[in-house]
Coordinates of C-alpha atoms in Angstrom, one line a residue:
M1 CA -23.2 -105.0 -71.3
H2 CA -21.5 -102.2 -73.1
P3 CA -22.8 -98.7 -72.3
K4 CA -23.7 -98.0 -75.9
V5 CA -25.8 -101.2 -76.1
L6 CA -27.7 -100.4 -72.9
I7 CA -28.4 -96.8 -74.0
D8 CA -29.8 -98.1 -77.3
A9 CA -32.0 -100.5 -75.3
C10 CA -33.2 -97.7 -73.1
A11 CA -34.0 -95.6 -76.2
E12 CA -36.0 -98.5 -77.7
L13 CA -38.0 -99.0 -74.5
I14 CA -38.7 -95.3 -74.3
R15 CA -40.0 -95.3 -77.9
L16 CA -42.4 -98.2 -77.1
T17 CA -43.6 -96.6 -73.8
L18 CA -44.2 -93.1 -75.3
T19 CA -46.9 -94.3 -77.7
F20 CA -49.0 -94.5 -74.5
E21 CA -51.1 -97.4 -76.0
H22 CA -50.5 -99.5 -72.9
P23 CA -49.6 -98.9 -69.3
A24 CA -45.8 -98.3 -68.8
D25 CA -45.4 -101.2 -66.4
A26 CA -47.0 -103.6 -69.0
V27 CA -44.7 -102.3 -71.8
V28 CA -41.6 -102.8 -69.5
S29 CA -42.6 -106.3 -68.5
R30 CA -43.2 -107.3 -72.1
F31 CA -39.8 -105.8 -73.1
F32 CA -38.1 -107.9 -70.5
R33 CA -39.9 -111.1 -71.6
D34 CA -38.8 -110.4 -75.2
N35 CA -35.2 -109.8 -74.1
R36 CA -34.5 -112.6 -71.6
G37 CA -30.7 -112.1 -71.7
L38 CA -30.9 -108.9 -69.5
G39 CA -29.5 -109.2 -66.0
P40 CA -31.2 -107.8 -62.9
R41 CA -29.0 -104.7 -62.9
E42 CA -29.7 -103.9 -66.6
R43 CA -33.4 -104.4 -66.0
A44 CA -33.3 -102.0 -63.1
T45 CA -31.5 -99.4 -65.2
L46 CA -33.9 -99.8 -68.1
A47 CA -37.0 -99.5 -66.0
E48 CA -35.8 -96.6 -63.9
T49 CA -34.6 -94.7 -67.0
V50 CA -38.1 -95.0 -68.6
Y51 CA -39.8 -93.9 -65.4
N52 CA -37.4 -90.9 -65.1
V53 CA -38.3 -89.8 -68.6
L54 CA -42.0 -90.2 -67.8
R55 CA -41.6 -88.2 -64.6
K56 CA -39.7 -85.3 -66.2
K57 CA -41.2 -85.5 -69.7
L58 CA -41.8 -81.8 -70.2
L59 CA -38.3 -80.8 -69.0
F60 CA -36.6 -83.4 -71.2
D61 CA -38.9 -82.5 -74.2
H62 CA -37.7 -78.9 -73.7
M63 CA -34.0 -79.9 -73.6
A64 CA -33.9 -82.7 -76.2
P65 CA -34.1 -80.4 -79.4
S66 CA -30.7 -78.9 -78.6
G67 CA -29.0 -82.3 -79.0
S68 CA -28.5 -84.4 -82.0
G69 CA -29.4 -88.0 -83.1
P70 CA -32.7 -89.8 -82.6
K71 CA -35.0 -88.2 -80.0
E72 CA -35.5 -91.4 -78.0
R73 CA -31.7 -91.6 -77.6
R74 CA -31.5 -88.0 -76.4
L75 CA -34.3 -88.7 -73.8
A76 CA -32.5 -91.9 -72.7
I77 CA -29.3 -89.9 -72.1
L78 CA -31.2 -87.2 -70.1
G79 CA -33.1 -89.7 -68.0
F80 CA -30.4 -92.4 -67.7
H81 CA -30.5 -94.0 -64.3
G82 CA -27.1 -95.4 -63.5
P83 CA -23.5 -94.5 -62.8
R84 CA -22.4 -91.3 -64.6
D85 CA -19.1 -92.8 -65.7
F86 CA -20.9 -95.7 -67.2
L87 CA -23.2 -93.4 -69.2
L88 CA -20.3 -91.3 -70.5
G89 CA -18.6 -94.4 -71.8
G90 CA -21.4 -94.8 -74.3
L91 CA -21.6 -91.2 -75.6
T92 CA -19.9 -89.3 -78.4
D93 CA -17.9 -86.1 -77.6
Q94 CA -20.7 -84.1 -79.0
E95 CA -23.3 -85.8 -76.7
K96 CA -21.0 -85.3 -73.7
N97 CA -20.8 -81.6 -74.4
W98 CA -24.6 -81.3 -74.9
L99 CA -25.3 -83.3 -71.6
E100 CA -22.9 -80.9 -69.7
Q101 CA -24.9 -77.9 -71.0
C102 CA -28.2 -79.5 -70.0
D103 CA -26.8 -80.3 -66.5
S104 CA -25.7 -76.7 -66.0
V105 CA -29.3 -75.3 -66.3
K106 CA -30.5 -74.1 -62.9
P107 CA -34.0 -75.2 -61.8
D108 CA -34.8 -71.5 -60.9
D109 CA -34.1 -70.5 -64.5
L110 CA -36.7 -72.9 -65.9
M111 CA -40.3 -72.1 -66.7
E112 CA -42.8 -73.4 -64.2
R113 CA -44.1 -76.2 -66.4
H114 CA -40.5 -77.6 -66.8
R115 CA -40.2 -77.7 -63.1
H116 CA -43.5 -79.4 -62.2
N117 CA -43.7 -81.7 -65.2
L118 CA -47.5 -82.0 -64.9
P119 CA -50.1 -81.5 -67.6
E120 CA -51.8 -78.1 -67.4
W121 CA -55.3 -79.5 -66.6
L122 CA -53.9 -81.1 -63.4
V123 CA -51.9 -78.1 -62.1
Q124 CA -54.7 -75.7 -61.0
P125 CA -56.8 -78.3 -59.0
L126 CA -53.7 -79.3 -57.1
K127 CA -52.7 -75.7 -56.4
D128 CA -56.2 -74.9 -55.3
Q129 CA -56.1 -77.7 -52.7
L130 CA -52.5 -77.4 -51.5
G131 CA -51.5 -73.8 -51.8
A132 CA -47.8 -73.7 -50.7
G133 CA -47.9 -77.5 -50.5
F134 CA -48.0 -77.8 -54.3
W135 CA -44.2 -77.7 -54.7
P136 CA -43.5 -80.3 -51.9
L137 CA -46.0 -82.6 -53.7
V138 CA -44.2 -82.0 -57.0
E139 CA -40.9 -82.9 -55.3
S140 CA -42.3 -86.1 -53.8
L141 CA -43.9 -87.2 -57.1
S142 CA -40.5 -86.9 -58.8
Q143 CA -39.1 -89.6 -56.5
S144 CA -39.8 -93.4 -56.8
A145 CA -41.9 -94.8 -54.1
P146 CA -40.5 -97.2 -51.4
L147 CA -41.9 -100.7 -51.2
D148 CA -44.5 -101.4 -48.6
L149 CA -45.4 -104.9 -47.3
R150 CA -48.5 -106.0 -45.4
V151 CA -47.8 -108.7 -42.8
N152 CA -50.6 -111.3 -42.9
A153 CA -52.1 -110.8 -39.4
L154 CA -54.0 -114.1 -39.7
K155 CA -50.7 -116.0 -39.6
E156 CA -47.9 -113.8 -38.4
K157 CA -46.7 -111.0 -36.1
R158 CA -45.1 -108.0 -37.7
A159 CA -42.0 -108.0 -35.4
D160 CA -41.3 -111.7 -36.2
V161 CA -41.5 -111.1 -39.9
Q162 CA -39.2 -108.0 -39.6
K163 CA -36.6 -110.2 -37.9
E164 CA -36.9 -112.9 -40.6
L165 CA -36.4 -110.3 -43.3
A166 CA -33.4 -108.9 -41.5
K167 CA -31.8 -112.4 -41.6
A168 CA -32.3 -112.3 -45.4
A169 CA -30.4 -109.0 -45.4
I170 CA -33.6 -107.0 -46.1
K171 CA -33.9 -104.0 -43.8
S172 CA -37.4 -102.8 -43.0
L173 CA -39.1 -100.2 -40.8
A174 CA -42.6 -100.6 -39.3
T175 CA -45.0 -98.2 -41.1
P176 CA -46.1 -95.3 -38.9
Y177 CA -49.9 -95.7 -39.3
S178 CA -50.8 -99.2 -40.5
P179 CA -50.4 -101.8 -37.7
W180 CA -49.6 -104.5 -40.4
G181 CA -47.0 -102.6 -42.6
L182 CA -43.3 -102.8 -43.2
R183 CA -41.4 -100.4 -45.5
I184 CA -38.4 -101.5 -47.5
E185 CA -35.9 -99.4 -49.4
G186 CA -34.8 -100.8 -52.8
K187 CA -36.4 -103.6 -54.7
P188 CA -35.3 -107.0 -53.3
A189 CA -36.4 -110.3 -54.9
L190 CA -39.3 -111.0 -52.5
T191 CA -40.9 -113.8 -54.4
K192 CA -38.0 -116.1 -53.6
L193 CA -38.4 -115.6 -49.8
D194 CA -40.1 -118.2 -47.6
A195 CA -42.1 -115.4 -46.0
F196 CA -43.6 -114.7 -49.4
T197 CA -44.3 -118.2 -50.6
R198 CA -46.0 -119.2 -47.3
G199 CA -48.3 -116.1 -47.4
A200 CA -46.8 -114.1 -44.5
I201 CA -46.3 -111.0 -46.6
E202 CA -48.0 -109.2 -49.5
V203 CA -46.9 -106.1 -51.4
Q204 CA -49.4 -103.3 -50.5
D205 CA -49.0 -99.5 -50.0
E206 CA -49.6 -98.4 -46.5
G207 CA -52.5 -96.1 -47.7
S208 CA -54.2 -99.1 -49.2
Q209 CA -53.8 -101.0 -45.9
L210 CA -55.5 -98.1 -44.1
L211 CA -58.6 -98.5 -46.3
A212 CA -59.0 -102.1 -45.2
L213 CA -58.5 -101.0 -41.6
L214 CA -61.1 -98.3 -41.9
L215 CA -63.7 -100.9 -43.1
D216 CA -63.0 -102.6 -39.7
A217 CA -64.7 -105.9 -40.8
K218 CA -65.4 -108.2 -37.9
R219 CA -65.5 -112.0 -37.4
G220 CA -68.5 -113.7 -38.8
E221 CA -69.8 -110.7 -40.8
M222 CA -71.0 -110.6 -44.5
V223 CA -68.7 -108.2 -46.3
V224 CA -68.3 -107.1 -49.9
D225 CA -65.2 -105.7 -51.6
F226 CA -67.1 -104.2 -54.5
C227 CA -64.2 -103.4 -57.0
A228 CA -61.7 -106.0 -55.8
G229 CA -59.3 -106.0 -58.7
A230 CA -56.3 -108.3 -57.9
G231 CA -57.5 -108.4 -54.3
G232 CA -54.9 -106.7 -52.2
K233 CA -57.5 -105.1 -49.9
T234 CA -59.7 -108.3 -50.0
L235 CA -56.8 -110.2 -48.4
A236 CA -56.3 -107.6 -45.8
I237 CA -60.0 -107.5 -45.0
G238 CA -60.2 -111.4 -44.8
A239 CA -57.4 -111.3 -42.2
T240 CA -59.2 -108.8 -40.0
M241 CA -62.3 -111.2 -40.2
R242 CA -59.9 -114.0 -39.0
S243 CA -61.1 -116.0 -42.1
T244 CA -64.7 -116.3 -40.7
G245 CA -68.0 -115.1 -42.2
R246 CA -68.3 -114.4 -45.9
L247 CA -66.2 -112.0 -48.0
Y248 CA -67.3 -111.4 -51.6
A249 CA -64.7 -110.1 -54.0
F250 CA -66.6 -108.6 -56.9
D251 CA -65.0 -107.1 -60.1
V252 CA -66.1 -106.6 -63.7
S253 CA -62.8 -108.0 -64.8
A254 CA -62.4 -111.8 -64.5
H255 CA -58.8 -111.4 -65.7
R256 CA -58.0 -109.2 -62.7
L257 CA -59.7 -111.6 -60.3
D258 CA -57.6 -114.4 -61.7
A259 CA -54.5 -112.6 -60.3
L260 CA -56.2 -113.0 -56.8
K261 CA -56.2 -116.8 -57.0
P262 CA -52.5 -117.5 -56.3
R263 CA -52.5 -114.8 -53.6
L264 CA -55.6 -116.2 -52.0
A265 CA -54.0 -119.7 -51.9
R266 CA -51.0 -118.4 -50.1
S267 CA -53.0 -116.3 -47.7
G268 CA -54.6 -119.2 -45.8
L269 CA -58.0 -117.5 -46.1
S270 CA -61.1 -119.7 -46.6
N271 CA -63.8 -117.1 -46.4
V272 CA -63.2 -115.3 -49.7
H273 CA -65.6 -115.8 -52.6
P274 CA -64.3 -114.1 -55.8
A275 CA -67.0 -113.4 -58.5
A276 CA -66.9 -111.6 -61.8
I277 CA -69.9 -109.4 -62.4
A278 CA -71.2 -107.9 -65.7
H279 CA -71.8 -104.4 -64.2
E280 CA -72.7 -102.7 -61.0
R281 CA -76.4 -103.7 -61.3
D282 CA -75.6 -107.5 -61.8
E283 CA -78.1 -110.1 -60.6
R284 CA -75.7 -111.2 -57.9
I285 CA -75.7 -107.7 -56.4
K286 CA -79.5 -107.6 -56.4
R287 CA -79.7 -111.0 -54.6
L288 CA -77.5 -109.6 -51.7
A289 CA -79.3 -106.3 -51.4
G290 CA -79.9 -105.4 -47.7
K291 CA -78.0 -108.4 -46.4
I292 CA -74.4 -107.1 -46.1
D293 CA -72.7 -105.7 -43.0
R294 CA -69.8 -103.8 -44.7
V295 CA -69.0 -102.7 -48.2
L296 CA -65.7 -101.3 -49.5
V297 CA -66.0 -99.4 -52.9
D298 CA -62.4 -98.9 -54.0
A299 CA -63.7 -97.2 -57.2
P300 CA -62.0 -97.2 -60.6
C301 CA -60.3 -93.8 -60.7
S302 CA -57.6 -91.8 -62.5
G303 CA -54.9 -93.3 -60.2
L304 CA -53.2 -90.0 -60.0
G305 CA -52.3 -90.7 -56.3
T306 CA -49.9 -93.3 -57.6
L307 CA -47.8 -91.1 -59.8
R308 CA -44.6 -92.1 -57.9
R309 CA -45.1 -95.6 -59.2
N310 CA -47.1 -94.9 -62.4
P311 CA -45.8 -91.6 -63.8
D312 CA -47.3 -92.4 -67.2
L313 CA -50.8 -91.9 -65.8
K314 CA -50.4 -88.1 -65.9
W315 CA -50.0 -88.3 -69.7
R316 CA -52.5 -91.1 -70.3
Q317 CA -55.4 -89.4 -68.3
S318 CA -57.1 -86.2 -69.3
A319 CA -59.8 -83.8 -68.0
K320 CA -62.3 -85.7 -70.3
S321 CA -61.3 -89.2 -69.0
V322 CA -61.7 -88.0 -65.4
Q323 CA -65.2 -86.6 -66.2
E324 CA -66.2 -90.1 -67.6
L325 CA -64.8 -91.7 -64.4
V326 CA -66.9 -89.4 -62.2
A327 CA -70.1 -90.7 -63.9
K328 CA -69.0 -94.3 -63.3
Q329 CA -67.9 -93.7 -59.7
T330 CA -71.3 -92.1 -58.9
A331 CA -73.2 -95.1 -60.4
I332 CA -71.0 -97.7 -58.7
L333 CA -71.4 -96.1 -55.2
D334 CA -75.2 -95.9 -55.6
S335 CA -75.4 -99.6 -56.5
A336 CA -73.0 -100.7 -53.8
A337 CA -75.0 -98.8 -51.1
R338 CA -78.1 -101.0 -51.8
L339 CA -76.2 -104.0 -50.4
L340 CA -76.1 -102.7 -46.9
K341 CA -78.4 -103.7 -44.1
P342 CA -79.4 -101.1 -41.4
G343 CA -76.4 -100.3 -39.2
G344 CA -74.0 -101.4 -42.0
R345 CA -70.8 -99.5 -42.9
L346 CA -70.0 -98.2 -46.4
V347 CA -66.5 -97.0 -47.4
Y348 CA -65.9 -95.2 -50.7
A349 CA -62.2 -94.9 -51.7
T350 CA -60.0 -93.9 -54.6
C351 CA -56.2 -93.5 -55.2
S352 CA -56.9 -90.1 -56.8
I353 CA -55.8 -86.7 -55.6
L354 CA -58.6 -84.8 -57.5
P355 CA -61.6 -83.4 -55.4
Q356 CA -64.0 -84.2 -58.2
E357 CA -63.3 -87.9 -57.8
N358 CA -63.3 -87.7 -54.0
E359 CA -65.1 -85.0 -51.9
A360 CA -67.5 -84.1 -54.7
I361 CA -68.6 -87.7 -55.1
A362 CA -69.0 -88.1 -51.3
E363 CA -71.1 -84.9 -51.0
V364 CA -73.4 -85.8 -53.9
F365 CA -73.9 -89.3 -52.3
S366 CA -74.7 -87.8 -48.9
A367 CA -77.2 -85.4 -50.3
A368 CA -79.0 -88.1 -52.3
H369 CA -79.0 -90.7 -49.5
P370 CA -80.5 -89.2 -46.2
D371 CA -80.7 -92.8 -44.9
F372 CA -76.8 -92.8 -44.7
E373 CA -75.0 -90.9 -42.0
M374 CA -71.4 -89.8 -42.6
L375 CA -68.9 -91.0 -40.0
D376 CA -65.7 -89.2 -39.0
A377 CA -62.7 -91.1 -40.5
G378 CA -60.3 -89.5 -38.0
E379 CA -62.4 -90.7 -35.0
L380 CA -62.7 -94.2 -36.4
L381 CA -58.9 -94.5 -37.0
E382 CA -58.3 -93.1 -33.5
Q383 CA -60.5 -95.9 -32.1
L384 CA -58.4 -98.4 -34.1
K385 CA -55.3 -97.1 -32.3
V386 CA -53.8 -95.5 -35.4
A387 CA -51.0 -93.1 -34.4
D388 CA -51.7 -89.4 -35.2
A389 CA -54.9 -90.4 -36.9
R390 CA -56.4 -86.9 -37.3
S391 CA -53.4 -85.7 -39.3
L392 CA -54.5 -88.2 -42.0
C393 CA -57.9 -86.6 -42.4
S394 CA -59.5 -83.5 -43.6
G395 CA -62.7 -81.8 -44.7
G396 CA -66.2 -83.0 -44.1
A397 CA -68.7 -81.5 -41.7
S398 CA -66.5 -82.2 -38.6
G399 CA -63.3 -81.1 -40.2
T400 CA -61.7 -84.6 -40.1
G401 CA -64.5 -86.4 -41.9
Y402 CA -62.5 -87.8 -44.8
L403 CA -59.3 -89.8 -44.9
R404 CA -56.9 -87.8 -47.2
L405 CA -53.4 -89.2 -47.7
W406 CA -50.7 -87.3 -49.7
P407 CA -47.3 -88.6 -50.8
H408 CA -45.4 -85.5 -49.5
L409 CA -47.1 -85.4 -46.1
H410 CA -47.7 -89.1 -45.3
H411 CA -45.2 -91.0 -47.5
T412 CA -48.0 -93.1 -48.9
D413 CA -49.7 -93.0 -52.3
G414 CA -52.4 -90.4 -52.6
F415 CA -55.7 -91.9 -51.2
F416 CA -59.1 -90.7 -50.3
A417 CA -61.9 -92.4 -48.3
A418 CA -65.3 -91.4 -47.0
V419 CA -67.3 -93.5 -44.5
W420 CA -71.0 -93.8 -43.9
A421 CA -73.3 -95.9 -41.7
K422 CA -76.7 -96.9 -42.9
K423 CA -79.2 -95.6 -40.4
A424 CA -81.1 -98.3 -38.5

């Protein structure tokens, strides 16, 4: 494809994405469906260019006015993800000169907002939590995330799958914390691999794997994944249960649960029962009250821990939308807690990095439910033989009470989890 044509395609995709009417990944997928002639290399350039623009939006918005031509084209040039010579081949002399001027700007000469590229409402809560760690976080959020796989422990051993991937010229490293994880650089076509089609691997961030590990569901138990979504954690939990007992996968979206069905078929699990519920007080929930051994509440959240993968979320969320989520998270956790029998374990988790969706929710729940005792996440992960478990945790009464994962420290998405046992 000629550089000029590809730059124009990038500009059009940027225009569609920046309306923020739909998630960026959905806009990109639709664009690819509508333009079936694009090869894998062109698709990669288009997607990464859009994500670059979303990551550095404030900086590029600041630089774009000094150029000429349609704004989306200027943004496409600034964010272009591909060989420099190729890009220059599609530019006018005027655009080349402008790009050179933009490139000569030193980061130290920029205003702070053009360096961190975060909305103002998000900056202070992160600085308050991280102090000097704020800028390392910013740096990590400006990179794209690696691809993590979970090896299906019901069927396979991690070392065997790693060798199998190596034969297919896919290099992987064992994840440092999750016993099931493999980390891959780049984006190989996994769906064509036998390991994928036979259910030996699933794509799942290491942090997400650790949430399933923390639930520590045992053979023969009654377990609920309360906000199952497309079921990544459900499948990991089912494998720890060795496909015994009963594992309910609840979600308010039947559409999301539909995405679980093909994954479930590949996984070899026979103990999973997906069920769409109307809301957190659904009749199905009431019928199971007091009967469940373990409940995972991976609550709907701002998703701000996933900004390496979903940089549009920082522009699509707001302080107001987070406030609305907090009310929902509180109600969902309260309802889910009713399911547990005495001695049962409750895990509340988000992929957010905001304390109001995390520690604040956990503290309110603990205060309102004296019949639940908080457990130390660091201690639980140590018992599960997770390397350096306490470095993954913070806060709480014991100092390591909560699981708290950060992209710049742990190379996972940002995750939070709090764990309680219902008193006998």
